[in-house]
Amino acid sequence: MPSTTGLVCPHCGWPDGAEPFQVLSAHPTGAGGTLWTRCACGSLQARVVDGHGTRVVSRGRPTPAGC
Ligand SMILES: [Zn+2]
């Protein structure tokens, strides 16, 4: 799985560097923190915040529309 840093969401094109569409939970650590966010398409993202900014380290699948 290649790094997703600096890219956009492959599902909906939301820029990873932009403000998260929705922050589900935040877990501050000494060096920054971890954010669980939901993208505009519904996919879950794990973002690590450190001194260099925010990186998307894990991305789930979008929420199926309908059904
Ligand atoms: Zn998305």
Short mmCIF file of N, CA and C and ligand atoms in Angstrom, two decimals:
data_model
loop_
_atom_site.label_atom_id
_atom_site.label_comp_id
_atom_site.label_asym_id
_atom_site.label_seq_id
_atom_site.Cartn_x
_atom_site.Cartn_y
_atom_site.Cartn_z
N MET A 1 0.85 -1.20 0.00
CA MET A 1 0.00 0.00 0.00
C MET A 1 0.88 1.25 0.00
N PRO A 2 0.81 2.05 -1.03
CA PRO A 2 1.66 3.26 -1.07
C PRO A 2 1.18 4.29 -0.07
N SER A 3 2.07 5.20 0.23
CA SER A 3 1.71 6.29 1.14
C SER A 3 0.65 7.16 0.50
N THR A 4 -0.22 7.68 1.35
CA THR A 4 -1.28 8.53 0.84
C THR A 4 -1.00 10.00 1.13
N THR A 5 0.19 10.28 1.65
CA THR A 5 0.51 11.65 2.04
C THR A 5 0.45 12.59 0.84
N GLY A 6 -0.26 13.66 1.02
CA GLY A 6 -0.27 14.68 -0.02
C GLY A 6 -1.19 14.38 -1.17
N LEU A 7 -1.96 13.33 -1.04
CA LEU A 7 -2.85 12.98 -2.14
C LEU A 7 -4.27 13.41 -1.81
N VAL A 8 -5.14 13.00 -2.63
CA VAL A 8 -6.55 13.24 -2.37
C VAL A 8 -7.23 11.90 -2.17
N CYS A 9 -8.40 11.95 -1.59
CA CYS A 9 -9.15 10.72 -1.39
C CYS A 9 -9.43 10.07 -2.74
N PRO A 10 -9.09 8.79 -2.89
CA PRO A 10 -9.34 8.11 -4.16
C PRO A 10 -10.82 7.87 -4.42
N HIS A 11 -11.61 8.05 -3.40
CA HIS A 11 -13.04 7.75 -3.53
C HIS A 11 -13.84 8.97 -3.95
N CYS A 12 -13.44 10.14 -3.42
CA CYS A 12 -14.25 11.33 -3.69
C CYS A 12 -13.41 12.54 -4.06
N GLY A 13 -12.09 12.43 -3.94
CA GLY A 13 -11.25 13.54 -4.35
C GLY A 13 -11.05 14.61 -3.31
N TRP A 14 -11.49 14.35 -2.09
CA TRP A 14 -11.29 15.33 -1.02
C TRP A 14 -9.80 15.41 -0.71
N PRO A 15 -9.22 16.60 -0.70
CA PRO A 15 -7.77 16.70 -0.44
C PRO A 15 -7.43 16.24 0.97
N ASP A 16 -6.41 15.36 1.06
CA ASP A 16 -5.99 14.90 2.38
C ASP A 16 -5.44 16.03 3.22
N GLY A 17 -4.92 17.05 2.57
CA GLY A 17 -4.33 18.14 3.32
C GLY A 17 -5.35 19.14 3.82
N ALA A 18 -6.57 19.02 3.38
CA ALA A 18 -7.59 19.97 3.78
C ALA A 18 -8.12 19.62 5.16
N GLU A 19 -8.94 20.47 5.67
CA GLU A 19 -9.60 20.18 6.93
C GLU A 19 -10.41 18.90 6.78
N PRO A 20 -10.37 18.04 7.79
CA PRO A 20 -11.18 16.81 7.72
C PRO A 20 -12.65 17.15 7.55
N PHE A 21 -13.30 16.33 6.76
CA PHE A 21 -14.73 16.53 6.56
C PHE A 21 -15.46 16.43 7.88
N GLN A 22 -15.11 15.45 8.67
CA GLN A 22 -15.73 15.27 9.99
C GLN A 22 -14.72 14.59 10.90
N VAL A 23 -14.50 15.16 12.07
CA VAL A 23 -13.60 14.55 13.06
C VAL A 23 -14.43 13.70 14.00
N LEU A 24 -14.10 12.42 14.03
CA LEU A 24 -14.85 11.51 14.89
C LEU A 24 -14.28 11.48 16.30
N SER A 25 -12.96 11.43 16.39
CA SER A 25 -12.33 11.42 17.71
C SER A 25 -10.90 11.88 17.57
N ALA A 26 -10.36 12.42 18.64
CA ALA A 26 -8.99 12.90 18.66
C ALA A 26 -8.28 12.33 19.87
N HIS A 27 -7.05 11.90 19.66
CA HIS A 27 -6.28 11.30 20.73
C HIS A 27 -4.92 11.98 20.81
N PRO A 28 -4.83 13.03 21.60
CA PRO A 28 -3.56 13.76 21.69
C PRO A 28 -2.46 12.89 22.29
N THR A 29 -1.27 13.05 21.75
CA THR A 29 -0.09 12.39 22.30
C THR A 29 0.96 13.46 22.55
N GLY A 30 2.06 13.03 23.10
CA GLY A 30 3.11 13.98 23.40
C GLY A 30 3.66 14.65 22.17
N ALA A 31 3.69 13.94 21.06
CA ALA A 31 4.30 14.47 19.85
C ALA A 31 3.28 15.07 18.90
N GLY A 32 2.02 14.96 19.22
CA GLY A 32 1.00 15.46 18.31
C GLY A 32 -0.32 14.82 18.64
N GLY A 33 -0.69 13.85 17.83
CA GLY A 33 -1.93 13.18 18.15
C GLY A 33 -2.40 12.33 16.99
N THR A 34 -3.46 11.63 17.24
CA THR A 34 -4.09 10.81 16.22
C THR A 34 -5.54 11.26 16.07
N LEU A 35 -5.94 11.43 14.84
CA LEU A 35 -7.32 11.82 14.57
C LEU A 35 -8.00 10.72 13.78
N TRP A 36 -9.21 10.42 14.20
CA TRP A 36 -10.06 9.55 13.38
C TRP A 36 -11.09 10.46 12.72
N THR A 37 -11.09 10.43 11.41
CA THR A 37 -11.98 11.33 10.69
C THR A 37 -12.80 10.53 9.68
N ARG A 38 -13.86 11.16 9.22
CA ARG A 38 -14.67 10.57 8.16
C ARG A 38 -14.64 11.51 6.97
N CYS A 39 -14.37 10.94 5.83
CA CYS A 39 -14.28 11.74 4.61
C CYS A 39 -15.69 12.09 4.11
N ALA A 40 -15.71 12.97 3.12
CA ALA A 40 -16.99 13.36 2.54
C ALA A 40 -17.72 12.16 1.92
N CYS A 41 -16.93 11.16 1.51
CA CYS A 41 -17.54 9.98 0.88
C CYS A 41 -17.92 8.93 1.91
N GLY A 42 -17.55 9.17 3.19
CA GLY A 42 -17.93 8.24 4.23
C GLY A 42 -16.83 7.30 4.66
N SER A 43 -15.67 7.34 4.00
CA SER A 43 -14.60 6.44 4.39
C SER A 43 -13.94 6.95 5.67
N LEU A 44 -13.55 6.02 6.52
CA LEU A 44 -12.85 6.36 7.75
C LEU A 44 -11.38 6.59 7.44
N GLN A 45 -10.83 7.58 8.11
CA GLN A 45 -9.40 7.85 7.95
C GLN A 45 -8.76 7.95 9.32
N ALA A 46 -7.55 7.44 9.43
CA ALA A 46 -6.72 7.67 10.61
C ALA A 46 -5.64 8.67 10.20
N ARG A 47 -5.58 9.77 10.91
CA ARG A 47 -4.59 10.80 10.61
C ARG A 47 -3.67 10.96 11.80
N VAL A 48 -2.38 11.02 11.49
CA VAL A 48 -1.39 11.25 12.53
C VAL A 48 -0.92 12.69 12.43
N VAL A 49 -1.00 13.40 13.53
CA VAL A 49 -0.55 14.78 13.57
C VAL A 49 0.79 14.83 14.29
N ASP A 50 1.77 15.41 13.64
CA ASP A 50 3.07 15.58 14.28
C ASP A 50 3.62 16.96 13.91
N GLY A 51 4.88 17.16 14.18
CA GLY A 51 5.47 18.46 13.93
C GLY A 51 5.52 18.86 12.47
N HIS A 52 5.29 17.91 11.58
CA HIS A 52 5.37 18.18 10.15
C HIS A 52 3.99 18.38 9.52
N GLY A 53 2.95 18.22 10.31
CA GLY A 53 1.62 18.38 9.77
C GLY A 53 0.78 17.15 10.02
N THR A 54 -0.17 16.96 9.15
CA THR A 54 -1.08 15.84 9.31
C THR A 54 -0.90 14.86 8.16
N ARG A 55 -0.82 13.61 8.49
CA ARG A 55 -0.70 12.58 7.46
C ARG A 55 -1.85 11.60 7.59
N VAL A 56 -2.40 11.20 6.45
CA VAL A 56 -3.39 10.14 6.45
C VAL A 56 -2.64 8.82 6.39
N VAL A 57 -2.75 8.03 7.43
CA VAL A 57 -1.99 6.80 7.52
C VAL A 57 -2.85 5.58 7.22
N SER A 58 -4.16 5.73 7.26
CA SER A 58 -5.03 4.61 6.99
C SER A 58 -6.35 5.15 6.47
N ARG A 59 -6.89 4.45 5.51
CA ARG A 59 -8.14 4.91 4.91
C ARG A 59 -9.05 3.72 4.66
N GLY A 60 -10.27 3.86 5.07
CA GLY A 60 -11.22 2.79 4.86
C GLY A 60 -11.99 2.98 3.58
N ARG A 61 -12.97 2.12 3.43
CA ARG A 61 -13.81 2.21 2.24
C ARG A 61 -14.95 3.19 2.46
N PRO A 62 -15.40 3.81 1.40
CA PRO A 62 -16.54 4.72 1.56
C PRO A 62 -17.79 3.98 1.98
N THR A 63 -18.65 4.70 2.62
CA THR A 63 -19.93 4.14 3.00
C THR A 63 -20.77 3.91 1.75
N PRO A 64 -21.26 2.71 1.56
CA PRO A 64 -22.09 2.46 0.36
C PRO A 64 -23.30 3.38 0.34
N ALA A 65 -23.57 3.90 -0.82
CA ALA A 65 -24.72 4.78 -0.95
C ALA A 65 -25.98 3.93 -1.07
N GLY A 66 -26.97 4.29 -0.29
CA GLY A 66 -28.21 3.55 -0.35
C GLY A 66 -28.11 2.18 0.30
N CYS A 67 -29.05 1.32 0.02
CA CYS A 67 -29.12 0.00 0.60
C CYS A 67 -29.18 0.06 2.11
ZN ZN B 1 -13.42 10.51 0.30
#
